[in-house]
CSV table of C-alpha atoms in Angstrom, one decimal:
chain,number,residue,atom,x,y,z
A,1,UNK,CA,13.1,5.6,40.9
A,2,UNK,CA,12.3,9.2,38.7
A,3,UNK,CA,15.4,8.3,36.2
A,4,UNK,CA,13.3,4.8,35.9
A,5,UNK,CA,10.3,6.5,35.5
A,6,UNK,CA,11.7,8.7,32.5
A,7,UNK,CA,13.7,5.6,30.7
A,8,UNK,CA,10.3,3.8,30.7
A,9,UNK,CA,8.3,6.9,29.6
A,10,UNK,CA,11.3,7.2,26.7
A,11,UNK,CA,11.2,3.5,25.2
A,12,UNK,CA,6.7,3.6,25.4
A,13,UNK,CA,7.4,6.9,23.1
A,14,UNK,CA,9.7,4.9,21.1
A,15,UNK,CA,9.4,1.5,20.9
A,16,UNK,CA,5.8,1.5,19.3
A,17,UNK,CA,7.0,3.9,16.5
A,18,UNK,CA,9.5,1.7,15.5
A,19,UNK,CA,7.5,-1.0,15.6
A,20,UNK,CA,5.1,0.6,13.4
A,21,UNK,CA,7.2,1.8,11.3
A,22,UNK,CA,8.6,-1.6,10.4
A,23,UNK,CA,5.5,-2.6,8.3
A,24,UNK,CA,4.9,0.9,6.8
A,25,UNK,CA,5.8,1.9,3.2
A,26,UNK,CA,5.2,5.1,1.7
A,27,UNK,CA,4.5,5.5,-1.9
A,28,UNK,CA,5.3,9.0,-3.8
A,29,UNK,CA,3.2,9.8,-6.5
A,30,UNK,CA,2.8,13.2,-8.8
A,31,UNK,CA,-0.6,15.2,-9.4
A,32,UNK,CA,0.9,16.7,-12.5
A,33,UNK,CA,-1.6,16.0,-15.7
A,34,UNK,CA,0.1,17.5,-18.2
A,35,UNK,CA,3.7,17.5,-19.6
A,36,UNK,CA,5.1,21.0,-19.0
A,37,UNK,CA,2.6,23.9,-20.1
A,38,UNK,CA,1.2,21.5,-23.0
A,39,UNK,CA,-2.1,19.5,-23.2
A,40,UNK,CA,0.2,16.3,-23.7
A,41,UNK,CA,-1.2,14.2,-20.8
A,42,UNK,CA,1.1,13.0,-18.3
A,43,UNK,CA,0.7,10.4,-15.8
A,44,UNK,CA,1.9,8.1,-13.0
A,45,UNK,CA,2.7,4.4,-14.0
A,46,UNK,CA,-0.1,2.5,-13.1
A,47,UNK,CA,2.0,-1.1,-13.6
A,48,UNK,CA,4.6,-0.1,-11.8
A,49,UNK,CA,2.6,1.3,-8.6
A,50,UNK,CA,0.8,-2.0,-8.7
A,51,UNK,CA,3.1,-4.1,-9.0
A,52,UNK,CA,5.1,-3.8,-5.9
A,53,UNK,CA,2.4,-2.7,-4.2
A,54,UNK,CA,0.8,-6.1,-4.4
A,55,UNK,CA,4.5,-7.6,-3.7
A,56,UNK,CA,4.5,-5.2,-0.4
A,57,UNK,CA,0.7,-6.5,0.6
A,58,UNK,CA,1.4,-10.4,-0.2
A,59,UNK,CA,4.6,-9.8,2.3
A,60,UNK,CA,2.1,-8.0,5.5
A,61,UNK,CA,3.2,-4.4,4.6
A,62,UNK,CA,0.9,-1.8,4.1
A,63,UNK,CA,1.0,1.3,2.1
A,64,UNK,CA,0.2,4.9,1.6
A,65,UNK,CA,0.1,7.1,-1.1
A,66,UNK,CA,1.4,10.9,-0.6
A,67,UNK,CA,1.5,13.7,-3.4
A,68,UNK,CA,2.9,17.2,-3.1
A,69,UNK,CA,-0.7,18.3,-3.6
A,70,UNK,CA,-2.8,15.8,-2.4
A,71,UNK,CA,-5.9,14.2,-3.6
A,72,UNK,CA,-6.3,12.2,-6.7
A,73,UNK,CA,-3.3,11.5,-9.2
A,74,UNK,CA,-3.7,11.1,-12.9
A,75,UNK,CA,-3.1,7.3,-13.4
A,76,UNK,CA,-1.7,6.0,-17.3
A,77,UNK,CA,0.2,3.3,-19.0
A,78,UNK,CA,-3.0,0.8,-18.1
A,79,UNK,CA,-3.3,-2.4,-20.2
A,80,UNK,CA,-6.2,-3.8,-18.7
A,81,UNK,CA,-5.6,-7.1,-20.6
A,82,UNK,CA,-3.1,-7.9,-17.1
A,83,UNK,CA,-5.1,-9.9,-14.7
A,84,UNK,CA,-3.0,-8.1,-11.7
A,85,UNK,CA,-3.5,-4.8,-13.6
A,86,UNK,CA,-7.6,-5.6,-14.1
A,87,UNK,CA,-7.7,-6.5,-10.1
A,88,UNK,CA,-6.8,-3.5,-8.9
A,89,UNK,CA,-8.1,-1.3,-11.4
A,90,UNK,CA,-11.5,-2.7,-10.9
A,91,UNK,CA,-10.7,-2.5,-7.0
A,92,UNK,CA,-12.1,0.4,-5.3
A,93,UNK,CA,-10.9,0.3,-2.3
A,94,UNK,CA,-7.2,0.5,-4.1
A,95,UNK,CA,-8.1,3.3,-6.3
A,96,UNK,CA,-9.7,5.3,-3.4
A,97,UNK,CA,-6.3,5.2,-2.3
A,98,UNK,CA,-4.8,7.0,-5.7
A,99,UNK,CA,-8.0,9.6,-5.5
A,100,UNK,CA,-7.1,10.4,-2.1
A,101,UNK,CA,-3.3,10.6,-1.8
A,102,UNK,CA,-2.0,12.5,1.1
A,103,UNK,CA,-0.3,15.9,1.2
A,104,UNK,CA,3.4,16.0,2.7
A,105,UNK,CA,2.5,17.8,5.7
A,106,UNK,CA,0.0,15.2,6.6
A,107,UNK,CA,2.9,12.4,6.8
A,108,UNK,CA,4.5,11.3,10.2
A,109,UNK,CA,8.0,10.1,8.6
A,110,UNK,CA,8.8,8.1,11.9
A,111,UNK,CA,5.8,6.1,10.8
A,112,UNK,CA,7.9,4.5,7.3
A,113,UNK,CA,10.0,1.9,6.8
A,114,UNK,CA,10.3,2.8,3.3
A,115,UNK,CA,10.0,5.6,0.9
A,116,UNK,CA,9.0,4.6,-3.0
A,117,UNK,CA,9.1,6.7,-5.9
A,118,UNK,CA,6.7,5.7,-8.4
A,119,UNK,CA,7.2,6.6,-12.8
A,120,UNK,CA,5.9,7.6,-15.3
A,121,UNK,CA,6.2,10.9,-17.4
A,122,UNK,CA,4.4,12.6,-14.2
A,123,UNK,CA,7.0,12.0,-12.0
A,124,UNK,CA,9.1,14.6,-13.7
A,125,UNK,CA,7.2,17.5,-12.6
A,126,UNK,CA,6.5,18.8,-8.8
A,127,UNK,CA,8.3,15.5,-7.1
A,128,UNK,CA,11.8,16.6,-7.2
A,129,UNK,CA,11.8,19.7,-5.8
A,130,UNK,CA,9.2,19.4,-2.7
A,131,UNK,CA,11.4,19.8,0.1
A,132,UNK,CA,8.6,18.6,2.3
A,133,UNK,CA,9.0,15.2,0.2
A,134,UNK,CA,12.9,15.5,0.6
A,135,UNK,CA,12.7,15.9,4.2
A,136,UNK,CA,10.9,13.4,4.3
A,137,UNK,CA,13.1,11.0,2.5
A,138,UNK,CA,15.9,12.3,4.3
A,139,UNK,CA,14.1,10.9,7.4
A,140,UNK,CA,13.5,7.9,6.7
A,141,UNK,CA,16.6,7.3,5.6
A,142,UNK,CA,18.4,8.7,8.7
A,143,UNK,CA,16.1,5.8,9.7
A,144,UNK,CA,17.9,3.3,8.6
A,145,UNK,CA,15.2,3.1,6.1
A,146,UNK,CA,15.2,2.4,2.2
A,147,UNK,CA,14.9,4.4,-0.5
A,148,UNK,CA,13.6,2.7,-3.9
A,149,UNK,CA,12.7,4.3,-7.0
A,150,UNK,CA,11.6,3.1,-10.6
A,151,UNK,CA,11.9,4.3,-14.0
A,152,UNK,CA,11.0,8.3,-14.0
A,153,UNK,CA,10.7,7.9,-10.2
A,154,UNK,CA,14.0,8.2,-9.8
A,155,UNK,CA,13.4,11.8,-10.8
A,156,UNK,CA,12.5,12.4,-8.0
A,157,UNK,CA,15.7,11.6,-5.7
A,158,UNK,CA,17.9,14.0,-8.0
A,159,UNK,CA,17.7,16.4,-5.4
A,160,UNK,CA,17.9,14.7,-2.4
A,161,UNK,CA,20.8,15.7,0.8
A,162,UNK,CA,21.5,15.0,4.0
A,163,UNK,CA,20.6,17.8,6.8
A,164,UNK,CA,24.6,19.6,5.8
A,165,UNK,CA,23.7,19.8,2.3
A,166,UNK,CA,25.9,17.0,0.9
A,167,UNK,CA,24.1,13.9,-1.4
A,168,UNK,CA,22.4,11.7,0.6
A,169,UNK,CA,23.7,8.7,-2.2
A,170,UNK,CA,27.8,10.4,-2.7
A,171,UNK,CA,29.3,7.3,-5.0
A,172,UNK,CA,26.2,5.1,-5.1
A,173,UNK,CA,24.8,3.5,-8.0
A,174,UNK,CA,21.6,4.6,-9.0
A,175,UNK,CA,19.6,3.7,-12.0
A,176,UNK,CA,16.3,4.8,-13.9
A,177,UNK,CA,15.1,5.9,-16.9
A,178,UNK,CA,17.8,7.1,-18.8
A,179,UNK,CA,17.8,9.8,-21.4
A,180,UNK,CA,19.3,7.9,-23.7
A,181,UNK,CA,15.9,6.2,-24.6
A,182,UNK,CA,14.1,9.0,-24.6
A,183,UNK,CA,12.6,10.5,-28.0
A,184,UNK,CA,14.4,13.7,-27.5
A,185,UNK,CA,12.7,15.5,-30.9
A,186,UNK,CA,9.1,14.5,-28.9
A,187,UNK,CA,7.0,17.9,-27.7
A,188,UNK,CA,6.9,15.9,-24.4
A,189,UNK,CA,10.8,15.5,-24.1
A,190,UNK,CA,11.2,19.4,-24.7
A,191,UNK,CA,9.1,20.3,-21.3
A,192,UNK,CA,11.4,18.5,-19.2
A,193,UNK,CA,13.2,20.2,-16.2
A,194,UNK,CA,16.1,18.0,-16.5
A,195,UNK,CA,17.6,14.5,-18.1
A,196,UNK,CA,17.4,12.6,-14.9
A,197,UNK,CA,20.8,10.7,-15.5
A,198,UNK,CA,22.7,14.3,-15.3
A,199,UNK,CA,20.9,15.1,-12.7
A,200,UNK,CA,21.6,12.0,-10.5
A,201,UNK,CA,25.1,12.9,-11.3
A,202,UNK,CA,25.2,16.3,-10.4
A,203,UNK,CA,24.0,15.1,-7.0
A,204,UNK,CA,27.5,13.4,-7.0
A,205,UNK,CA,25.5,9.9,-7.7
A,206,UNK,CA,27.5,7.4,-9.9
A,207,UNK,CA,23.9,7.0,-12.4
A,208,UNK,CA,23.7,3.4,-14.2
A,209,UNK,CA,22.1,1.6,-16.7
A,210,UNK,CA,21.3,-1.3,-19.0
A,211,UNK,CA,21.6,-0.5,-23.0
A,212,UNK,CA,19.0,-3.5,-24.0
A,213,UNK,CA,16.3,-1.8,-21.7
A,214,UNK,CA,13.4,-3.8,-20.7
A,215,UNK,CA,15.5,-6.5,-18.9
A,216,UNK,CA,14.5,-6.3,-15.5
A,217,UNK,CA,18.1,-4.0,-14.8
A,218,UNK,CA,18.0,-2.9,-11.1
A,219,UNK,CA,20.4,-1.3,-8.6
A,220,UNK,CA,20.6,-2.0,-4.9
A,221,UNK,CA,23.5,0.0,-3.9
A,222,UNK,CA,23.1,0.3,0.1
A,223,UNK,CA,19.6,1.4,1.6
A,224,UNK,CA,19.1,2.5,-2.4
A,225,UNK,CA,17.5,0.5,-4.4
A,226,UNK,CA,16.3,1.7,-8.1
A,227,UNK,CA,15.0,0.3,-11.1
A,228,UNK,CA,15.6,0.8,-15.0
A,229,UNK,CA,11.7,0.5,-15.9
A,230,UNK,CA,8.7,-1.6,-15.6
A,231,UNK,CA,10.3,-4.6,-16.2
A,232,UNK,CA,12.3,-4.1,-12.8
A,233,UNK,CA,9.6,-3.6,-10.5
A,234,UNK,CA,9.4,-6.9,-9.1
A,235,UNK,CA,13.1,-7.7,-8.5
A,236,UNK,CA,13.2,-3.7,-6.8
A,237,UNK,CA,10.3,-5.1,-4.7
A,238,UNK,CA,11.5,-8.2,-3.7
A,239,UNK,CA,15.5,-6.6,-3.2
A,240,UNK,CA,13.1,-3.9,-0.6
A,241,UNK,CA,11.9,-6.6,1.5
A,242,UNK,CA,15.3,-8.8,1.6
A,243,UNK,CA,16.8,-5.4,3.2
A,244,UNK,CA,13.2,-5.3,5.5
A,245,UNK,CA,13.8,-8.3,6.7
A,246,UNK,CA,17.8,-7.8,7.5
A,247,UNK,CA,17.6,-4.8,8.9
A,248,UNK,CA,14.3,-4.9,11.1
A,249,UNK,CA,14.3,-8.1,12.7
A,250,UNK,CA,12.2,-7.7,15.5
A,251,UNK,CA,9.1,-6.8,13.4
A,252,UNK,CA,7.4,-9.3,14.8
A,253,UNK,CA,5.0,-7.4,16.3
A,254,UNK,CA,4.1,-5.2,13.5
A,255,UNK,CA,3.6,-8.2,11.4
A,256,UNK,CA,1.4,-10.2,14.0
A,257,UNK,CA,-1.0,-7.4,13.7
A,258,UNK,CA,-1.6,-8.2,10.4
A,259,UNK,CA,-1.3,-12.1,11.2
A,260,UNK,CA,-4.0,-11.6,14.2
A,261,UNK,CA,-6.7,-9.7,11.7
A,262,UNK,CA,-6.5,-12.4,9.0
A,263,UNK,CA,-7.6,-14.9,12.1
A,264,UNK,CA,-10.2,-12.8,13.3
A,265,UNK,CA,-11.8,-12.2,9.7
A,266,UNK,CA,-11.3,-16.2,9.4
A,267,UNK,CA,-12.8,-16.8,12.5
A,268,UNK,CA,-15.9,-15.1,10.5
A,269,UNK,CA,-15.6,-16.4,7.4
A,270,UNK,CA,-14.9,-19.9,7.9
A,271,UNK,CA,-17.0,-20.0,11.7
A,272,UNK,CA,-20.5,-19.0,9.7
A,273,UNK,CA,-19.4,-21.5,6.6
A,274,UNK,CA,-18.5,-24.7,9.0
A,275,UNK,CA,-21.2,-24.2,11.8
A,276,UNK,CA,-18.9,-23.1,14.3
A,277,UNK,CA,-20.4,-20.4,16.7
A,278,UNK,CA,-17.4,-20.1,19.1
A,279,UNK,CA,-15.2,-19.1,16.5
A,280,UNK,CA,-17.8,-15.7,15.9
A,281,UNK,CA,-18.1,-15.1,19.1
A,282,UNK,CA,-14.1,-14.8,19.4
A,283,UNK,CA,-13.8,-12.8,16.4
A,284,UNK,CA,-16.6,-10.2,17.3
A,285,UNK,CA,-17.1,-7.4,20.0
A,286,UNK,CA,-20.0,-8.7,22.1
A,287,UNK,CA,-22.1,-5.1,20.7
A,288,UNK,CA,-20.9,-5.9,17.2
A,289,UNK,CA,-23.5,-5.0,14.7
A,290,UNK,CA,-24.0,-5.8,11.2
A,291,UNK,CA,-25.5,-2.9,8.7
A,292,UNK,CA,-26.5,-3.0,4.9
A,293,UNK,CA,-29.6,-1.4,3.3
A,294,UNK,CA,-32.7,-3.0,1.7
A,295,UNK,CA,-35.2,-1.7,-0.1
A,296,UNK,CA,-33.7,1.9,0.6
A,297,UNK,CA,-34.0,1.7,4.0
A,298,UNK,CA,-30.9,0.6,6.9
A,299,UNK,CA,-31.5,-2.3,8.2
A,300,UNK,CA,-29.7,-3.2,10.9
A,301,UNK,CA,-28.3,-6.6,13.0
A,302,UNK,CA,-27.1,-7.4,15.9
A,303,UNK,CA,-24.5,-9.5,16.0
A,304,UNK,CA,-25.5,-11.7,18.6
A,305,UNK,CA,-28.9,-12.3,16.5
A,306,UNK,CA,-26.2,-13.1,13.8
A,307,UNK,CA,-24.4,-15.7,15.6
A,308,UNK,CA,-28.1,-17.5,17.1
A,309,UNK,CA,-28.9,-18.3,13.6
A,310,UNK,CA,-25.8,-20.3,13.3
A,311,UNK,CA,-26.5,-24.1,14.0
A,312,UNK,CA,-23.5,-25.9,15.5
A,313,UNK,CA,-21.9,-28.1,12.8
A,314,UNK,CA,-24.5,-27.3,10.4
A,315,UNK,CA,-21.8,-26.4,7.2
A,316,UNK,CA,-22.7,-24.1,3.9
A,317,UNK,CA,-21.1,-23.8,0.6
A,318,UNK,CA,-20.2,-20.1,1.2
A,319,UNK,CA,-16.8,-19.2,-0.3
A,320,UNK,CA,-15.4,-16.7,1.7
A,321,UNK,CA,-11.5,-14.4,0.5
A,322,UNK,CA,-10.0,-11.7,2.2
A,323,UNK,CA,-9.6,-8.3,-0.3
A,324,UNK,CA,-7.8,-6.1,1.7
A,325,UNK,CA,-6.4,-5.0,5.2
A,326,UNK,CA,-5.3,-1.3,6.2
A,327,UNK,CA,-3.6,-0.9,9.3
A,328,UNK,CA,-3.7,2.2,11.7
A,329,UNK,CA,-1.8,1.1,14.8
A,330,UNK,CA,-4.8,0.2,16.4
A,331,UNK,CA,-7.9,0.6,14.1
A,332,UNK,CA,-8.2,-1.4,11.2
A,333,UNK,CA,-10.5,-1.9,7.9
A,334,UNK,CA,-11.1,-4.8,5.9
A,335,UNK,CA,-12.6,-6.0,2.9
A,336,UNK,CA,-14.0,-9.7,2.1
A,337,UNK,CA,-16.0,-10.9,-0.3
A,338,UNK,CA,-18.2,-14.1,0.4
A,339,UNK,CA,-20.0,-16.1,-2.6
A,340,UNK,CA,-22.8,-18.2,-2.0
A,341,UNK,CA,-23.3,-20.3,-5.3
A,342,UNK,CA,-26.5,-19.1,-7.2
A,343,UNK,CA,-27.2,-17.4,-4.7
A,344,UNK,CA,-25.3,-13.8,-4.2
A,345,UNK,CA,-22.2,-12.2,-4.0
A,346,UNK,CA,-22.0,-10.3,-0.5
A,347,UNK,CA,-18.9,-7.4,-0.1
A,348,UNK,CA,-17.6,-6.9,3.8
A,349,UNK,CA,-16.3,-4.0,5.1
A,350,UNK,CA,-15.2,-4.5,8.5
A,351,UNK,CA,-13.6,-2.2,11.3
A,352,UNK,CA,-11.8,-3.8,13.4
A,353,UNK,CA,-10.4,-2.4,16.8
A,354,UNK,CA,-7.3,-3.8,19.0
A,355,UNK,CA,-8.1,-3.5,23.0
A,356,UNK,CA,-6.7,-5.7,25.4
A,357,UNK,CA,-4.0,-6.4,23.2
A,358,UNK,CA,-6.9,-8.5,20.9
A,359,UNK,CA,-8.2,-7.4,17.3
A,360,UNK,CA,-11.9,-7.4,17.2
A,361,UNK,CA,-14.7,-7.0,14.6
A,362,UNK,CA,-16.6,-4.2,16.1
A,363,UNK,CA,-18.5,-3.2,12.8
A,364,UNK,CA,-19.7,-4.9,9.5
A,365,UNK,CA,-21.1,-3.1,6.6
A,366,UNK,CA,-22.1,-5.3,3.6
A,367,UNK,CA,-24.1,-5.0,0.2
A,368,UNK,CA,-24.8,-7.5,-2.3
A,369,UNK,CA,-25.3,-9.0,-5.8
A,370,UNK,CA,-27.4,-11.6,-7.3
A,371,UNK,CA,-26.1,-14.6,-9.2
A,372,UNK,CA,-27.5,-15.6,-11.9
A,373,UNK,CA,-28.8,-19.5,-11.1
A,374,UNK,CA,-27.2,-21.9,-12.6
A,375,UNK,CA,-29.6,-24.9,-14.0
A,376,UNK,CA,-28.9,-28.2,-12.6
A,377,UNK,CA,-27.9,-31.2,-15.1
């Protein structure tokens, strides 16, 4: 009876982290401003953080952001001309993320699926050598996890060994930026540590690369899987989640988290546009309150008062699209944003708890914008 006592004990300690795990991706980052000792800004690749992380989102991961410092990154290389670019950059609830980035010694590595170095001329400075980073890594590897870098965030692997000291990627093909495109008479090429193809093969890695650049050239050599430059990121992205998929199979779980909030929040959305007030009561807590402030003062709902004022098949033209979701095992926040033609333009934020093995709406938040009304023809 005891040795089934302790079995079960092991796989509740275990089981959950794995699960977890499975729909987690961690993104490294650099705080370093400036290249070397000079006042030649540096900065981390905004295209390619964004890019795969909207890939990783679409597919129900999550992400977090971690830094050997901490705190907010200097973000470059913006052409705010890109639609996906202008979404997030105009996205606070992403770019909170970049301004608070976490600190290595706040990272549970059982927690990741995945560890991503991002580029960008920051990458080459502070990344490479944090051995809390490289523990890390090694972690999540040991894992049976991935390891993905782009362009200079491959930098930031040239260091990396298993716990005897030996290259954690021996023979493996890696690729990134290599130094043979570099301007190598540039003030900013003179202040770097090291050419990242020599140092990839010190590490005993077999480094690799396209001559035409700008081709989409990528790597998966393994649980490795690197990319040349921007033009890579969404083939390293995609290759991430074909070895997700293969290797974790039974995240089902982790992903019907994910599945279970997007029907809650459309419980909301669509039960107060179609009349339907079963559908609220399902997706809230029954002490679920509503919060926003007018006229400089907190006004606040209840959300049984809310779901009253709903008329049974009475239908409205509200327009209702789910931002964002960031899971926590079992707390959860979420953005949505409902237009009501010439009307306003409300923002959610939600928390959402899971009890009882159900997500719940336990807390709204909102504010809002007036629309400009449209004259009718």
């Amino acid at each position: 009876m005891n040795k089934i006592i302790v079995l079960f004990l092991i796989l509740i300690g275990l089981y959950p982290s794995d699960i977890y795990a499975q729909n987690k991706i961690l993104f490294v980052t650099s705080n370093q401003d400036f290249y070397g000792n000079t006042k030649i800004t540096a900065a981390n690749h905004f295209e390619e953080i964004i890019v795969p992380y909207n890939a990783f989102i679409k597919a129900g991961y999550s992400v977090d952001f971690v830094s050997p410092k901490g705190g907010a990154i200097p973000i470059g290389y913006i052409n705010a001309s890109d639609s996906l670019q202008k979404k997030y950059l105009y996205d606070g609830w992403f770019m909170d993320k970049l301004e608070h980035t976490r600190k290595p010694d706040e990272i549970i590595s059982d927690n990741y699926s995945v560890i991503f170095y991002t580029g960008g001329g920051a990458a080459m400075y502070g990344v490479a050598e944090d051995q809390a980073i490289q523990k890390i890594a090694r972690s999540i590897y040991n894992r049976n996890g991935v390891v993905a870098a782009i362009c200079h965030g491959t930098a930031g692997i040239t260091y990396l060994k298993d716990e005897k000291g030996k290259s954690l990627y021996t023979g493996r093909k890696i690729t990134g930026y290599p130094d043979e495109f570099e301007n190598r008479n540039a003030a900013y090429y003179k202040t770097f540590p090291f050419a990242i193809d020599k140092a990839i093969k010190n590490n005993q890695g077999n480094f690799v690369y396209s001559k035409n650049g700008g081709d989409a050239f990528y790597i998966v050599d393994g649980r490795f899987v690197t990319g040349q430059d921007p033009s890579s990121a969404p083939k390293v992205a995609e290759e991430i989640i074909k070895i997700l998929d293969n290797n974790f199979k039974p995240n089902a779980a982790a992903k019907n988290d994910l599945e279970q909030i997007r029907a809650v929040l459309l419980d909301y959305i669509e039960g107060t546009a179609n009349g339907e007030p079963k559908r609220l009561r399902k997706a809230f807590h029954p002490k679920f309150n509503l919060y926003t402030v007018a006229k400089d003062t907190l006004w606040t709902r209840s959300g049984e008062k809310y779901i009253s004022d709903i008329k049974a098949g009475e239908k409205t033209n509200r327009i209702g699209n789910i931002i964002s979701i960031d899971i926590e095992k079992d707390a959860a926040i979420a953005k949505a944003e409902i237009l009501i033609p010439n009307w306003r333009r409300f923002t959610d934020y939600f928390l959402l708890l899971k009890y009882e093995g159900n997500w719940k709406i336990v807390h709204k938040s909102y504010s809002w914008i007036e629309l400009p009304k449209q004259e009718k023809k």
